[in-house]
Tab-separated table of C-alpha atoms in Angstrom:
chain	number	residue	atom	x	y	z
A	1	MET	CA	164.906	79.435	130.554
A	2	ALA	CA	161.302	78.349	130.478
A	3	TYR	CA	161.415	75.159	128.446
A	4	ILE	CA	158.472	74.243	126.264
A	5	ASN	CA	157.485	70.616	125.925
A	6	THR	CA	158.439	70.201	122.286
A	7	ALA	CA	157.846	66.755	120.815
A	8	PHE	CA	160.531	65.534	118.445
A	9	PRO	CA	158.985	63.197	115.826
A	10	ASN	CA	160.791	59.890	115.478
A	11	GLY	CA	163.063	60.842	118.354
A	12	SER	CA	164.852	63.618	116.479
A	13	ALA	CA	164.751	67.384	116.601
A	14	PRO	CA	162.373	68.965	114.118
A	15	THR	CA	163.646	70.901	111.135
A	16	ARG	CA	161.966	74.026	109.886
A	17	GLY	CA	162.610	75.610	106.527
A	18	ARG	CA	165.689	75.332	104.326
A	19	HIS	CA	169.227	76.404	105.056
A	20	THR	CA	171.280	78.238	102.479
A	21	ALA	CA	174.396	76.473	101.215
A	22	VAL	CA	177.545	78.585	101.527
A	23	GLY	CA	180.381	77.183	99.471
A	24	GLY	CA	179.003	73.665	99.766
A	25	TRP	CA	178.919	73.907	103.554
A	26	GLN	CA	175.345	74.133	104.818
A	27	ALA	CA	174.924	77.443	106.593
A	28	GLY	CA	172.230	80.013	107.039
A	29	PRO	CA	168.986	80.776	108.830
A	30	ARG	CA	165.598	79.190	108.398
A	31	ARG	CA	164.953	81.837	105.771
A	32	PRO	CA	166.916	82.127	102.515
A	33	THR	CA	167.948	85.764	102.822
A	34	TRP	CA	170.757	86.007	105.388
A	35	PRO	CA	172.355	83.711	108.018
A	36	LEU	CA	170.860	85.330	111.110
A	37	VAL	CA	173.149	83.642	113.618
A	38	ALA	CA	172.976	86.557	116.045
A	39	ASP	CA	169.187	86.315	116.234
A	40	ASP	CA	169.280	82.704	117.411
A	41	LEU	CA	172.118	83.433	119.833
A	42	PHE	CA	170.046	86.288	121.291
A	43	ARG	CA	167.148	83.869	121.766
A	44	LEU	CA	169.408	81.362	123.507
A	45	ALA	CA	170.894	84.028	125.778
A	46	HIS	CA	167.492	85.113	127.121
A	47	ARG	CA	164.583	83.315	128.748
A	48	ASP	CA	161.960	82.432	126.181
A	49	ASP	CA	159.060	83.410	128.452
A	50	ASP	CA	160.032	86.827	129.806
A	51	GLY	CA	163.246	87.781	128.012
A	52	ARG	CA	165.422	87.905	131.116
A	53	PRO	CA	169.150	87.533	130.349
A	54	LEU	CA	170.976	84.311	131.154
A	55	LEU	CA	174.503	85.690	130.813
A	56	ASP	CA	176.593	88.569	132.084
A	57	ASP	CA	175.930	91.623	129.905
A	58	HIS	CA	179.514	91.865	128.672
A	59	VAL	CA	179.715	88.172	127.796
A	60	THR	CA	176.423	88.459	125.930
A	61	GLY	CA	177.811	91.422	124.027
A	62	LEU	CA	180.943	89.529	123.027
A	63	GLY	CA	178.917	86.528	121.916
A	64	LEU	CA	176.567	88.628	119.815
A	65	ALA	CA	179.502	90.579	118.352
A	66	ALA	CA	181.042	87.272	117.283
A	67	ALA	CA	177.704	86.161	115.842
A	68	LEU	CA	177.498	89.311	113.720
A	69	LEU	CA	181.000	88.668	112.389
A	70	ALA	CA	180.049	85.027	111.816
A	71	GLU	CA	177.157	86.094	109.597
A	72	LEU	CA	179.584	87.970	107.359
A	73	VAL	CA	182.035	85.068	107.363
A	74	LEU	CA	179.311	82.605	106.344
A	75	ALA	CA	178.260	84.939	103.544
A	76	ARG	CA	181.884	85.119	102.373
A	77	ARG	CA	182.186	88.823	103.024
A	78	LEU	CA	185.070	88.349	105.490
A	79	ALA	CA	188.223	86.276	105.944
A	80	LEU	CA	190.238	85.988	109.156
A	81	PRO	CA	193.827	85.142	108.170
A	82	GLY	CA	196.153	85.158	111.155
A	83	GLY	CA	193.442	86.572	113.400
A	84	GLN	CA	193.012	89.713	111.270
A	85	VAL	CA	189.655	90.748	109.815
A	86	ILE	CA	189.908	91.124	106.037
A	87	ILE	CA	187.022	92.187	103.797
A	88	LEU	CA	186.634	89.888	100.797
A	89	ASP	CA	183.495	91.416	99.353
A	90	ALA	CA	182.198	94.887	100.204
A	91	GLU	CA	178.892	94.430	98.384
A	92	PRO	CA	176.160	95.642	100.777
A	93	PRO	CA	174.386	92.691	102.448
A	94	ILE	CA	170.645	92.342	102.112
A	95	ASP	CA	170.322	92.590	105.911
A	96	ALA	CA	170.429	96.153	107.251
A	97	LEU	CA	172.380	95.354	110.423
A	98	ALA	CA	174.939	93.275	108.521
A	99	HIS	CA	175.285	96.186	106.103
A	100	THR	CA	176.010	98.521	109.016
A	101	VAL	CA	178.586	96.152	110.514
A	102	LEU	CA	180.341	95.702	107.180
A	103	ASP	CA	180.438	99.470	106.704
A	104	ARG	CA	182.089	99.837	110.114
A	105	LEU	CA	184.738	97.299	109.164
A	106	ALA	CA	185.327	98.931	105.772
A	107	ALA	CA	185.802	102.360	107.348
A	108	GLU	CA	189.152	101.238	108.797
A	109	ARG	CA	192.120	101.862	106.494
A	110	SER	CA	194.011	98.780	107.698
A	111	ALA	CA	193.092	95.343	108.955
A	112	LEU	CA	192.446	95.026	112.679
A	113	PRO	CA	192.530	91.919	114.901
A	114	VAL	CA	189.405	89.882	115.548
A	115	ARG	CA	189.684	90.655	119.257
A	116	THR	CA	189.620	94.403	118.533
A	117	TRP	CA	186.433	94.080	116.521
A	118	LEU	CA	184.821	91.829	119.106
A	119	ALA	CA	185.421	94.446	121.797
A	120	TYR	CA	184.186	97.249	119.557
A	121	LEU	CA	181.015	95.540	118.328
A	122	ALA	CA	180.213	94.166	121.797
A	123	ARG	CA	179.433	97.683	123.000
A	124	THR	CA	176.241	97.898	120.929
A	125	ALA	CA	175.629	94.323	119.755
A	126	HIS	CA	172.852	93.587	122.253
A	127	GLN	CA	170.874	96.664	121.282
A	128	ASP	CA	171.587	96.171	117.579
A	129	VAL	CA	170.352	92.578	117.506
A	130	ALA	CA	167.385	93.358	119.762
A	131	ASP	CA	166.373	96.117	117.342
A	132	ARG	CA	166.608	93.722	114.388
A	133	LEU	CA	164.432	91.157	116.143
A	134	THR	CA	161.970	93.868	117.183
A	135	ARG	CA	161.670	95.136	113.611
A	136	ALA	CA	160.983	91.572	112.492
A	137	GLY	CA	158.202	91.284	115.071
A	138	HIS	CA	159.951	88.683	117.247
A	139	LEU	CA	160.443	90.909	120.308
A	140	ARG	CA	158.568	93.646	122.103
A	141	ASN	CA	160.279	95.930	124.572
A	142	THR	CA	159.043	96.580	128.077
A	143	THR	CA	160.408	98.854	130.757
A	144	GLU	CA	161.035	97.380	134.186
A	145	ARG	CA	161.640	99.477	137.268
A	146	ARG	CA	164.814	98.829	139.223
A	147	LEU	CA	166.262	100.177	142.426
A	148	LEU	CA	168.630	102.484	140.563
A	149	GLY	CA	166.342	103.357	137.681
A	150	ARG	CA	164.659	101.652	134.780
A	151	ARG	CA	165.807	99.075	132.271
A	152	VAL	CA	164.387	98.043	128.927
A	153	ARG	CA	163.786	94.320	128.557
A	154	TYR	CA	162.905	92.529	125.341
A	155	VAL	CA	160.162	89.923	125.611
A	156	PRO	CA	159.612	87.306	122.877
A	157	THR	CA	156.331	87.680	121.055
A	158	ASP	CA	156.140	83.913	120.519
A	159	MET	CA	157.640	81.432	122.993
A	160	ASN	CA	157.842	78.608	120.471
A	161	THR	CA	159.916	80.701	118.087
A	162	ALA	CA	162.116	81.868	120.961
A	163	ALA	CA	162.623	78.291	122.191
A	164	TRP	CA	163.310	76.772	118.790
A	165	PRO	CA	167.153	77.155	118.847
A	166	TRP	CA	167.598	75.269	122.128
A	167	ALA	CA	165.041	72.642	121.140
A	168	ARG	CA	166.776	72.072	117.833
A	169	LEU	CA	170.302	71.929	119.267
A	170	SER	CA	169.319	69.852	122.289
A	171	GLY	CA	167.495	67.305	120.179
A	172	ARG	CA	170.306	66.847	117.690
A	173	LEU	CA	173.029	66.612	120.323
A	174	GLN	CA	171.087	64.189	122.506
A	175	LYS	CA	170.524	61.900	119.536
A	176	GLY	CA	174.106	62.198	118.322
A	177	GLN	CA	172.953	63.719	115.054
A	178	PRO	CA	175.371	65.928	113.091
A	179	LEU	CA	174.819	69.672	113.179
A	180	ASP	CA	174.471	71.553	109.934
A	181	GLY	CA	176.702	74.548	109.243
A	182	PHE	CA	174.407	77.123	110.801
A	183	ASP	CA	173.982	75.170	114.036
A	184	THR	CA	177.688	74.353	114.160
A	185	VAL	CA	178.430	78.078	114.343
A	186	LEU	CA	175.622	78.642	116.819
A	187	GLY	CA	176.776	75.701	118.948
A	188	GLY	CA	180.335	76.992	118.858
A	189	LEU	CA	179.165	80.366	120.127
A	190	ILE	CA	177.227	78.950	123.073
A	191	LEU	CA	180.282	76.838	123.824
A	192	ALA	CA	182.553	79.893	123.710
A	193	THR	CA	180.256	81.846	126.033
A	194	ASP	CA	179.624	78.830	128.310
A	195	LEU	CA	175.916	79.312	127.642
A	196	TYR	CA	175.402	75.665	126.705
A	197	ARG	CA	175.518	74.637	130.372
A	198	SER	CA	172.342	76.521	131.222
A	199	VAL	CA	170.261	76.269	128.051
A	200	LEU	CA	170.771	72.844	126.491
A	201	LEU	CA	169.245	69.599	127.670
A	202	GLY	CA	171.761	66.929	128.630
A	203	HIS	CA	174.893	66.397	130.704
A	204	PRO	CA	177.301	69.353	130.342
A	205	ALA	CA	180.318	67.126	129.684
A	206	ASP	CA	178.518	65.251	126.909
A	207	LEU	CA	177.235	68.508	125.427
A	208	GLU	CA	180.709	70.021	125.412
A	209	THR	CA	182.154	66.943	123.735
A	210	GLY	CA	179.483	67.027	121.053
A	211	LEU	CA	179.843	70.743	120.423
A	212	ARG	CA	183.636	70.640	120.239
A	213	ALA	CA	183.475	67.731	117.833
A	214	ALA	CA	181.051	69.679	115.638
A	215	VAL	CA	183.287	72.768	115.635
A	216	THR	CA	186.201	70.750	114.240
A	217	THR	CA	184.196	70.278	111.033
A	218	ALA	CA	183.715	74.024	110.501
A	219	PRO	CA	185.723	75.986	107.925
A	220	ALA	CA	188.959	77.552	109.155
A	221	PRO	CA	187.590	81.148	109.408
A	222	VAL	CA	184.740	79.938	111.607
A	223	ARG	CA	187.095	77.983	113.872
A	224	GLU	CA	189.355	81.029	114.080
A	225	LEU	CA	186.466	83.287	115.074
A	226	LEU	CA	185.190	80.855	117.698
A	227	ALA	CA	188.648	80.450	119.234
A	228	HIS	CA	189.088	84.218	119.556
A	229	THR	CA	185.606	84.551	121.016
A	230	GLU	CA	186.247	81.907	123.657
A	231	ALA	CA	189.538	83.601	124.583
A	232	ALA	CA	187.872	87.025	124.791
A	233	VAL	CA	185.105	85.672	127.021
A	234	GLY	CA	187.652	83.969	129.256
A	235	ASP	CA	189.653	87.178	129.636
A	236	SER	CA	186.463	89.103	130.347
A	237	ILE	CA	185.458	86.735	133.136
A	238	ILE	CA	188.921	86.870	134.723
A	239	THR	CA	189.052	90.671	134.719
A	240	ARG	CA	185.618	90.910	136.323
A	241	ARG	CA	186.405	88.641	139.277
């Protein structure tokens, strides 16, 4: 990732905008409409200068699938009792992609395991989140020629916006500052996908300790989702060796 020299006033990571409180636990994006966890995970999983991926495609898909489920969990649309995905509120979300995901979940007559939904959503999660970011004006797609054909790559339209998640997380972890709810989920996802080793500033062991400590403060459904995501990523890596 091409790091930008971001100055942190008073030795701490900057904050931008307000986070939405979900059940008294601070969670949400830097806009009050929907907790766009998957957008920030997409930014972390790609270089902020040219959009090149930093993870295996399948691992990225699993991480983004988990992030899309996390958005619905934070908005209290889903519960995950015993590792099963249960819809608590079928009211259509304000976000179009979240609406689509919730509709997919609701189309099943019975509850299915988290791992089943992770595998299912992972198939299209990268494209789905890239499309959402493109519609919002944060990405532009380019076509690069490869030996066996062409591949679409998504390039950030603004490097500072693309770099903000790692700058924010790195600054808070390095200073030992607590993560808010949104960044706790985001940090848990980069921990589950092992992405933290390549994108955050600091010693990997210290980063892991800080992230795992933060995850313990998350609500039970979030911890459940993160645990299943980490297990799914681990299984994926083993089967691909």
